[in-house]
Amino acid sequence: MASNKIQFRSIHELKDPALTGKLALKEFQEEIPVEDFLESAEKTDGTSRRDFLKLLGFSTAAVTLAACEAPVIKTIPYVVKPHEIIPGVPNFYASTYFDGFDFASVLVKTREGRPIKIDPNPAAGDLGKTNARAQASVLSLYDNDKVKQPKLDGKDETFDKVDDFVLKGLNEAQSAGKKIVLLSQSFASPTFKKLFAEFKAKYPTAELVTYDAFPHSAALDAAQEVFGQRALPVYDLKGSELVVAFQADFLGDYNAASLETSYAAARVPGPNMLRHIQVESNMSLTGANSDSRYRVKPSDVNKALIEVYNAIVTGSAPTTKVATEIVKELQAKGSKAVVLADGSKAAQVLAHLINQKLGSVAFTGKANFLKEFDKARYQEFLGWVNAGQVGVLITNNVDPIYSNNKGQDFKKSLAKVPYVIAVTDKKNEMYKAAKAVIPVANWLESWGDMEPQTGVYTLMQPTIQKIYKSRQIEESLLVWKNGKNNAANNYYDYLKANATSILGGTSFNKALYNGIVASANATTLSYAGGNGAQAVAELGNFKASDLELVLYTKTSIGDGTQANNPWLQELPDPITRMSWDNYLTISTKDAERLGIENSLNARMQLDGSLVNLTVNGVKIENVPVFIQPGQADGSVGLALGYGKKDSGTTADTGVNAYPLFDGSNLVISNVSIEKTGEEHEFAGVQLQNTLMGRYEIAKEVPLAEFINVPFDDEHKGWNKPLEYHTISGALPAGKIDLWDAFDDTDGPHFNLSVDLNSCTGCGACIIACQAENNVPVVGKEEIRMSRDMFWLRIDRYYSSEKKLTVYDGLKEGMAVPELYGSSILGIEGALENPAENPDVIFQPVMCQHCNHAPCETVCPVAATSHSKQGQNHMAYNRCIGTRYCANNCPYKVRRFNWFTYNLNDKFDFNMNNDLGRMVLNPDVVVRTRGVMEKCSLCIQETQATILTAKRENRKVTDAEFQNSCACAAACSTGAMQFGDMNDKESSVRKLYSSNRRYHLLEEIGTKPNVFYHAKVRNRVEK
């Protein structure tokens, strides 16, 4: 099925086919950093540790002794145990995750009063799906770099004194007729808005102004024009058969809501499978999942969108091949097609008008209320400040000095405001500019409500007492409205009273229990306008230049709200597989033209050129450059949200791209780059692990072949069952065994199904696994040394047609444009480099829990063993760190623990201080140095689920097992399904019978309990 395709993980592997072999040779050749972690003077009367280890015979056993040393930690028992807490039993609370950028209805898992894990709320449907940032938000609660108590003039102070200062300012401003401005992030809370209205009633000059770092301004402006309402449209792809996206990363942070759940549901292989066409410049997460991807520079994306609009709406014939093909498919699908666009207001207006003409069923008419920024209103606010009309400025968890392209001007103008109060969690620019500082409460410490979209109302509840002396903005408004020490200042009572009026017949406690209920808000959107001619003119006026920049947000860092979260900083980008960085992405041709290089050193570590980036006169220095397969020639990309100063030990990573962003347009021309002559050290994970062999590791098949060709056809079968050729003839792989099989039908036998067609590569599963299993953060240096500790990784493979020779092409009758490509006609040439526009496949890889595990047979102390339940166990206390198991594992899923990460100040992340360690799951041992660790299929959860059912004298349900595995529970697309193979009704058993199912490296006979489903591409292969 893939015999005419090649798979490669990087440009370097494409250029050097022997690279995999070199990596395999070097995989276990690192010098052991004994001196880094062994105490220098720990000797006995006779033999030193070093002598002992020499006699022991393997240097990797250097950490054996440490595994036998258990630290003594003093604990204090309950004097009076809270009745709702049973030690060892978790509690779950429904709540709402919202940090100004991301939203999700969630379940918060707590242990002994500590939130330790975030799970999706199944009652919330699509609104309960969690991305990587939502999963990681629990760690942000335990951030040791937070502002820990109120400040006044830079000194620690009490809330009482700070409130006196604020009240004095409010009264002075009111008396002088000056404005009192609350500058807040978008906050779709009806109770907050009611409270501010009452605050304004007391202080009539008060104004609420919304500011967002990543404001979705273009989308809101387009909605205002087309729908007559400043609310974002909600799309559902379940009934669609074609989606065409122009620069729209709709599986990422598009329009404040990812469409990945309905996208995956519509992508089930079959006759009506959703087809996905992407027209873009950067290789985005969405583009990587597309069936057909046209890589063109931003100015050409605009031209293609204009042609499609003119053809669909006005009836004119398109002139380019790209537009012609897209228009033909849109017209064929009609209402079952949808067009999404991003980058500017004009692009979104045209997309809305195309969908109106098509009558697209993907447009639900529901409104998303999560974003409220109004650029005109914000500019009016800046005018007030510059004119000296603002007496009091209260900023609620926003920092325009960092995240606005006019931030430095704003910083200077703050001198004209007598009272500046910053409600913030970090010592950022607003903290330094304010006279009074109030630490903002984390969402896990707060009460609140949200109205995220039409007909939905959610509640937020605290799951822990406030760790520091912090206060949410609503509590402050109550104090400033009612006066200090007023009995009405309890925000819980205020929220409950207002929520009761919204809930109607539903009790507050029931709504709080469920976390989400139906709302009476029936606001709908309908097409009411839209000036297509004006939008066409605006897009046409975009000035093309030699290099054009596309700004974007990463799946890990987003707008930068959680930039000080080390889980997110270390999470590899799904496309580049780099962590701890943002960088300028550039095409291979442009890199060669400009003399920019990415090189691998002798340790297979990636280094890249540093450049100074200038955009319309704004200069950013020392930006690293990454050569990205699939990047359009003439374009570069750069992620926002990085380079935050004074916001924590890990936030100051990368470069700040916000000075280039005007708040509306993500696409900018007039770009130039200048090499500095220096190099940057990248920390990447894609080349760290080598799998045995390379052919069809990640399988794929065209849809037509999937439907029309039997999978096991003798000649054309696209997923032929593996057979071994023996002396008795060909036999199925399952019938041949080196060992006697044992009975595994007694009790559960766990399998994990991974569907490559549904996996978008988002990384939520990685963070969920990290939170559940106490996986440490190791930092950029250790990642660069190939010592990541992830129990689950998502390998990204590029695939492309094999490069033709000129002779082969002419022999097949290809014309010159088909051979060499034509930018005018929009044709990719057959002779072009495979790295220029490859297909992408994401493949999650964890311990495969082999029934015939190669790791088990080589362990000298039986630290790793197999169970009847299908899980491969690790007894950490037995492990002596030989790493034989890692060497013998063909999947490279075992991790060696080099250091005591949780007690070592060298790794100043989340586990080396008492506060950060509060996030640790007590059900999973914290591993120390010198042991191997890996995925356990969350054995602590599966056993707890079994014991609960046993205690209740019932069978375990399939849904319970599905939620027992952290990665499967976190997956928004259902790509991962976990369950009991001995349950004939389980989802995983039904999936096992799929003709797309295959095992990774099945030919080596490990018999894994993890199986995969081949990816299906909905396109006609050339």
PDB file of N, CA, C and O in Angstrom, residues 248-286:
ATOM      1  N   ALA A 248      -6.602  28.684   8.288  1.00  0.00           N
ATOM      2  CA  ALA A 248      -7.377  28.478   9.522  1.00  0.00           C
ATOM      3  C   ALA A 248      -6.901  27.207  10.220  1.00  0.00           C
ATOM      4  O   ALA A 248      -7.101  26.108   9.709  1.00  0.00           O
ATOM      5  N   ASP A 249      -6.307  27.371  11.387  1.00  0.00           N
ATOM      6  CA  ASP A 249      -5.840  26.228  12.180  1.00  0.00           C
ATOM      7  C   ASP A 249      -6.977  25.788  13.092  1.00  0.00           C
ATOM      8  O   ASP A 249      -6.925  25.932  14.315  1.00  0.00           O
ATOM      9  N   PHE A 250      -8.030  25.212  12.503  1.00  0.00           N
ATOM     10  CA  PHE A 250      -9.253  24.958  13.261  1.00  0.00           C
ATOM     11  C   PHE A 250      -9.137  23.766  14.206  1.00  0.00           C
ATOM     12  O   PHE A 250     -10.052  23.515  14.990  1.00  0.00           O
ATOM     13  N   LEU A 251      -8.040  23.017  14.161  1.00  0.00           N
ATOM     14  CA  LEU A 251      -7.793  21.995  15.170  1.00  0.00           C
ATOM     15  C   LEU A 251      -6.959  22.561  16.314  1.00  0.00           C
ATOM     16  O   LEU A 251      -6.653  21.855  17.274  1.00  0.00           O
ATOM     17  N   GLY A 252      -6.591  23.820  16.210  1.00  0.00           N
ATOM     18  CA  GLY A 252      -5.809  24.489  17.250  1.00  0.00           C
ATOM     19  C   GLY A 252      -6.642  25.532  17.963  1.00  0.00           C
ATOM     20  O   GLY A 252      -7.672  25.218  18.581  1.00  0.00           O
ATOM     21  N   ASP A 253      -6.245  26.806  17.845  1.00  0.00           N
ATOM     22  CA  ASP A 253      -6.891  27.884  18.609  1.00  0.00           C
ATOM     23  C   ASP A 253      -7.745  28.775  17.716  1.00  0.00           C
ATOM     24  O   ASP A 253      -7.763  29.993  17.853  1.00  0.00           O
ATOM     25  N   TYR A 254      -8.435  28.186  16.780  1.00  0.00           N
ATOM     26  CA  TYR A 254      -9.240  28.945  15.833  1.00  0.00           C
ATOM     27  C   TYR A 254     -10.562  29.373  16.454  1.00  0.00           C
ATOM     28  O   TYR A 254     -11.326  28.544  16.963  1.00  0.00           O
ATOM     29  N   ASN A 255     -10.835  30.676  16.422  1.00  0.00           N
ATOM     30  CA  ASN A 255     -12.119  31.209  16.898  1.00  0.00           C
ATOM     31  C   ASN A 255     -12.503  30.725  18.287  1.00  0.00           C
ATOM     32  O   ASN A 255     -13.667  30.476  18.591  1.00  0.00           O
ATOM     33  N   ALA A 256     -11.504  30.564  19.161  1.00  0.00           N
ATOM     34  CA  ALA A 256     -11.710  30.257  20.581  1.00  0.00           C
ATOM     35  C   ALA A 256     -12.311  28.883  20.828  1.00  0.00           C
ATOM     36  O   ALA A 256     -12.776  28.605  21.927  1.00  0.00           O
ATOM     37  N   ALA A 257     -12.319  27.998  19.822  1.00  0.00           N
ATOM     38  CA  ALA A 257     -12.881  26.661  20.023  1.00  0.00           C
ATOM     39  C   ALA A 257     -12.326  25.713  18.972  1.00  0.00           C
ATOM     40  O   ALA A 257     -12.521  25.930  17.785  1.00  0.00           O
ATOM     41  N   SER A 258     -11.638  24.667  19.417  1.00  0.00           N
ATOM     42  CA  SER A 258     -11.129  23.666  18.480  1.00  0.00           C
ATOM     43  C   SER A 258     -12.283  22.807  17.957  1.00  0.00           C
ATOM     44  O   SER A 258     -13.221  22.498  18.691  1.00  0.00           O
ATOM     45  N   LEU A 259     -12.185  22.421  16.699  1.00  0.00           N
ATOM     46  CA  LEU A 259     -13.223  21.587  16.088  1.00  0.00           C
ATOM     47  C   LEU A 259     -12.797  20.131  16.002  1.00  0.00           C
ATOM     48  O   LEU A 259     -13.369  19.353  15.232  1.00  0.00           O
ATOM     49  N   GLU A 260     -11.791  19.733  16.780  1.00  0.00           N
ATOM     50  CA  GLU A 260     -11.214  18.408  16.593  1.00  0.00           C
ATOM     51  C   GLU A 260     -12.182  17.274  16.914  1.00  0.00           C
ATOM     52  O   GLU A 260     -12.116  16.202  16.300  1.00  0.00           O
ATOM     53  N   THR A 261     -13.108  17.477  17.843  1.00  0.00           N
ATOM     54  CA  THR A 261     -14.036  16.388  18.202  1.00  0.00           C
ATOM     55  C   THR A 261     -14.989  16.081  17.055  1.00  0.00           C
ATOM     56  O   THR A 261     -15.133  14.918  16.645  1.00  0.00           O
ATOM     57  N   SER A 262     -15.646  17.098  16.514  1.00  0.00           N
ATOM     58  CA  SER A 262     -16.562  16.852  15.397  1.00  0.00           C
ATOM     59  C   SER A 262     -15.784  16.515  14.127  1.00  0.00           C
ATOM     60  O   SER A 262     -16.275  15.768  13.265  1.00  0.00           O
ATOM     61  N   TYR A 263     -14.580  17.015  14.003  1.00  0.00           N
ATOM     62  CA  TYR A 263     -13.718  16.685  12.860  1.00  0.00           C
ATOM     63  C   TYR A 263     -13.417  15.189  12.843  1.00  0.00           C
ATOM     64  O   TYR A 263     -13.562  14.519  11.815  1.00  0.00           O
ATOM     65  N   ALA A 264     -13.020  14.648  13.993  1.00  0.00           N
ATOM     66  CA  ALA A 264     -12.706  13.225  14.079  1.00  0.00           C
ATOM     67  C   ALA A 264     -13.947  12.374  13.825  1.00  0.00           C
ATOM     68  O   ALA A 264     -13.870  11.319  13.173  1.00  0.00           O
ATOM     69  N   ALA A 265     -15.094  12.827  14.323  1.00  0.00           N
ATOM     70  CA  ALA A 265     -16.337  12.071  14.115  1.00  0.00           C
ATOM     71  C   ALA A 265     -16.703  12.009  12.634  1.00  0.00           C
ATOM     72  O   ALA A 265     -17.247  11.003  12.160  1.00  0.00           O
ATOM     73  N   ALA A 266     -16.402  13.083  11.900  1.00  0.00           N
ATOM     74  CA  ALA A 266     -16.722  13.120  10.473  1.00  0.00           C
ATOM     75  C   ALA A 266     -15.679  12.409   9.623  1.00  0.00           C
ATOM     76  O   ALA A 266     -15.902  12.180   8.433  1.00  0.00           O
ATOM     77  N   ARG A 267     -14.545  12.062  10.226  1.00  0.00           N
ATOM     78  CA  ARG A 267     -13.448  11.451   9.476  1.00  0.00           C
ATOM     79  C   ARG A 267     -13.422   9.930   9.601  1.00  0.00           C
ATOM     80  O   ARG A 267     -12.419   9.288   9.286  1.00  0.00           O
ATOM     81  N   VAL A 268     -14.507   9.341  10.058  1.00  0.00           N
ATOM     82  CA  VAL A 268     -14.584   7.879  10.122  1.00  0.00           C
ATOM     83  C   VAL A 268     -14.524   7.351   8.695  1.00  0.00           C
ATOM     84  O   VAL A 268     -15.329   7.753   7.844  1.00  0.00           O
ATOM     85  N   PRO A 269     -13.579   6.471   8.366  1.00  0.00           N
ATOM     86  CA  PRO A 269     -13.426   6.007   6.988  1.00  0.00           C
ATOM     87  C   PRO A 269     -14.690   5.348   6.461  1.00  0.00           C
ATOM     88  O   PRO A 269     -15.298   4.500   7.109  1.00  0.00           O
ATOM     89  N   GLY A 270     -15.094   5.780   5.283  1.00  0.00           N
ATOM     90  CA  GLY A 270     -16.296   5.255   4.655  1.00  0.00           C
ATOM     91  C   GLY A 270     -16.681   6.137   3.481  1.00  0.00           C
ATOM     92  O   GLY A 270     -16.010   7.136   3.188  1.00  0.00           O
ATOM     93  N   PRO A 271     -17.753   5.824   2.808  1.00  0.00           N
ATOM     94  CA  PRO A 271     -18.147   6.594   1.612  1.00  0.00           C
ATOM     95  C   PRO A 271     -18.382   8.074   1.883  1.00  0.00           C
ATOM     96  O   PRO A 271     -18.162   8.906   0.998  1.00  0.00           O
ATOM     97  N   ASN A 272     -18.853   8.422   3.071  1.00  0.00           N
ATOM     98  CA  ASN A 272     -19.163   9.823   3.389  1.00  0.00           C
ATOM     99  C   ASN A 272     -18.102  10.479   4.269  1.00  0.00           C
ATOM    100  O   ASN A 272     -18.372  11.478   4.923  1.00  0.00           O
ATOM    101  N   MET A 273     -16.906   9.932   4.280  1.00  0.00           N
ATOM    102  CA  MET A 273     -15.826  10.477   5.103  1.00  0.00           C
ATOM    103  C   MET A 273     -15.511  11.927   4.707  1.00  0.00           C
ATOM    104  O   MET A 273     -15.443  12.275   3.525  1.00  0.00           O
ATOM    105  N   LEU A 274     -15.356  12.763   5.704  1.00  0.00           N
ATOM    106  CA  LEU A 274     -15.029  14.173   5.487  1.00  0.00           C
ATOM    107  C   LEU A 274     -13.704  14.306   4.735  1.00  0.00           C
ATOM    108  O   LEU A 274     -12.705  13.686   5.104  1.00  0.00           O
ATOM    109  N   ARG A 275     -13.701  15.092   3.687  1.00  0.00           N
ATOM    110  CA  ARG A 275     -12.462  15.415   2.976  1.00  0.00           C
ATOM    111  C   ARG A 275     -11.968  16.776   3.439  1.00  0.00           C
ATOM    112  O   ARG A 275     -12.752  17.707   3.605  1.00  0.00           O
ATOM    113  N   HIS A 276     -10.670  16.892   3.630  1.00  0.00           N
ATOM    114  CA  HIS A 276     -10.085  18.100   4.205  1.00  0.00           C
ATOM    115  C   HIS A 276      -9.026  18.666   3.264  1.00  0.00           C
ATOM    116  O   HIS A 276      -8.024  18.012   2.967  1.00  0.00           O
ATOM    117  N   ILE A 277      -9.266  19.887   2.798  1.00  0.00           N
ATOM    118  CA  ILE A 277      -8.311  20.617   1.956  1.00  0.00           C
ATOM    119  C   ILE A 277      -7.788  21.807   2.743  1.00  0.00           C
ATOM    120  O   ILE A 277      -8.581  22.577   3.307  1.00  0.00           O
ATOM    121  N   GLN A 278      -6.485  21.978   2.776  1.00  0.00           N
ATOM    122  CA  GLN A 278      -5.875  23.074   3.524  1.00  0.00           C
ATOM    123  C   GLN A 278      -5.021  23.919   2.578  1.00  0.00           C
ATOM    124  O   GLN A 278      -4.191  23.393   1.834  1.00  0.00           O
ATOM    125  N   VAL A 279      -5.247  25.227   2.619  1.00  0.00           N
ATOM    126  CA  VAL A 279      -4.431  26.178   1.866  1.00  0.00           C
ATOM    127  C   VAL A 279      -3.748  27.071   2.896  1.00  0.00           C
ATOM    128  O   VAL A 279      -4.421  27.837   3.598  1.00  0.00           O
ATOM    129  N   GLU A 280      -2.437  26.971   3.012  1.00  0.00           N
ATOM    130  CA  GLU A 280      -1.752  27.673   4.094  1.00  0.00           C
ATOM    131  C   GLU A 280      -0.276  27.861   3.774  1.00  0.00           C
ATOM    132  O   GLU A 280       0.257  27.306   2.806  1.00  0.00           O
ATOM    133  N   SER A 281       0.382  28.629   4.640  1.00  0.00           N
ATOM    134  CA  SER A 281       1.811  28.912   4.488  1.00  0.00           C
ATOM    135  C   SER A 281       2.623  28.124   5.503  1.00  0.00           C
ATOM    136  O   SER A 281       3.545  27.395   5.144  1.00  0.00           O
ATOM    137  N   ASN A 282       2.307  28.297   6.788  1.00  0.00           N
ATOM    138  CA  ASN A 282       2.960  27.491   7.823  1.00  0.00           C
ATOM    139  C   ASN A 282       2.437  26.062   7.760  1.00  0.00           C
ATOM    140  O   ASN A 282       1.282  25.842   7.385  1.00  0.00           O
ATOM    141  N   MET A 283       3.261  25.122   8.166  1.00  0.00           N
ATOM    142  CA  MET A 283       2.768  23.758   8.371  1.00  0.00           C
ATOM    143  C   MET A 283       2.091  23.742   9.733  1.00  0.00           C
ATOM    144  O   MET A 283       2.732  23.619  10.774  1.00  0.00           O
ATOM    145  N   SER A 284       0.778  23.905   9.748  1.00  0.00           N
ATOM    146  CA  SER A 284       0.024  23.967  11.003  1.00  0.00           C
ATOM    147  C   SER A 284      -0.398  22.573  11.426  1.00  0.00           C
ATOM    148  O   SER A 284      -0.310  21.608  10.658  1.00  0.00           O
ATOM    149  N   LEU A 285      -0.905  22.452  12.649  1.00  0.00           N
ATOM    150  CA  LEU A 285      -1.436  21.179  13.124  1.00  0.00           C
ATOM    151  C   LEU A 285      -2.596  20.739  12.243  1.00  0.00           C
ATOM    152  O   LEU A 285      -2.721  19.559  11.896  1.00  0.00           O
ATOM    153  N   THR A 286      -3.434  21.691  11.835  1.00  0.00           N
ATOM    154  CA  THR A 286      -4.569  21.373  10.975  1.00  0.00           C
ATOM    155  C   THR A 286      -4.104  20.960   9.586  1.00  0.00           C
ATOM    156  O   THR A 286      -4.594  19.979   9.019  1.00  0.00           O
TER     157      THR A 286
END
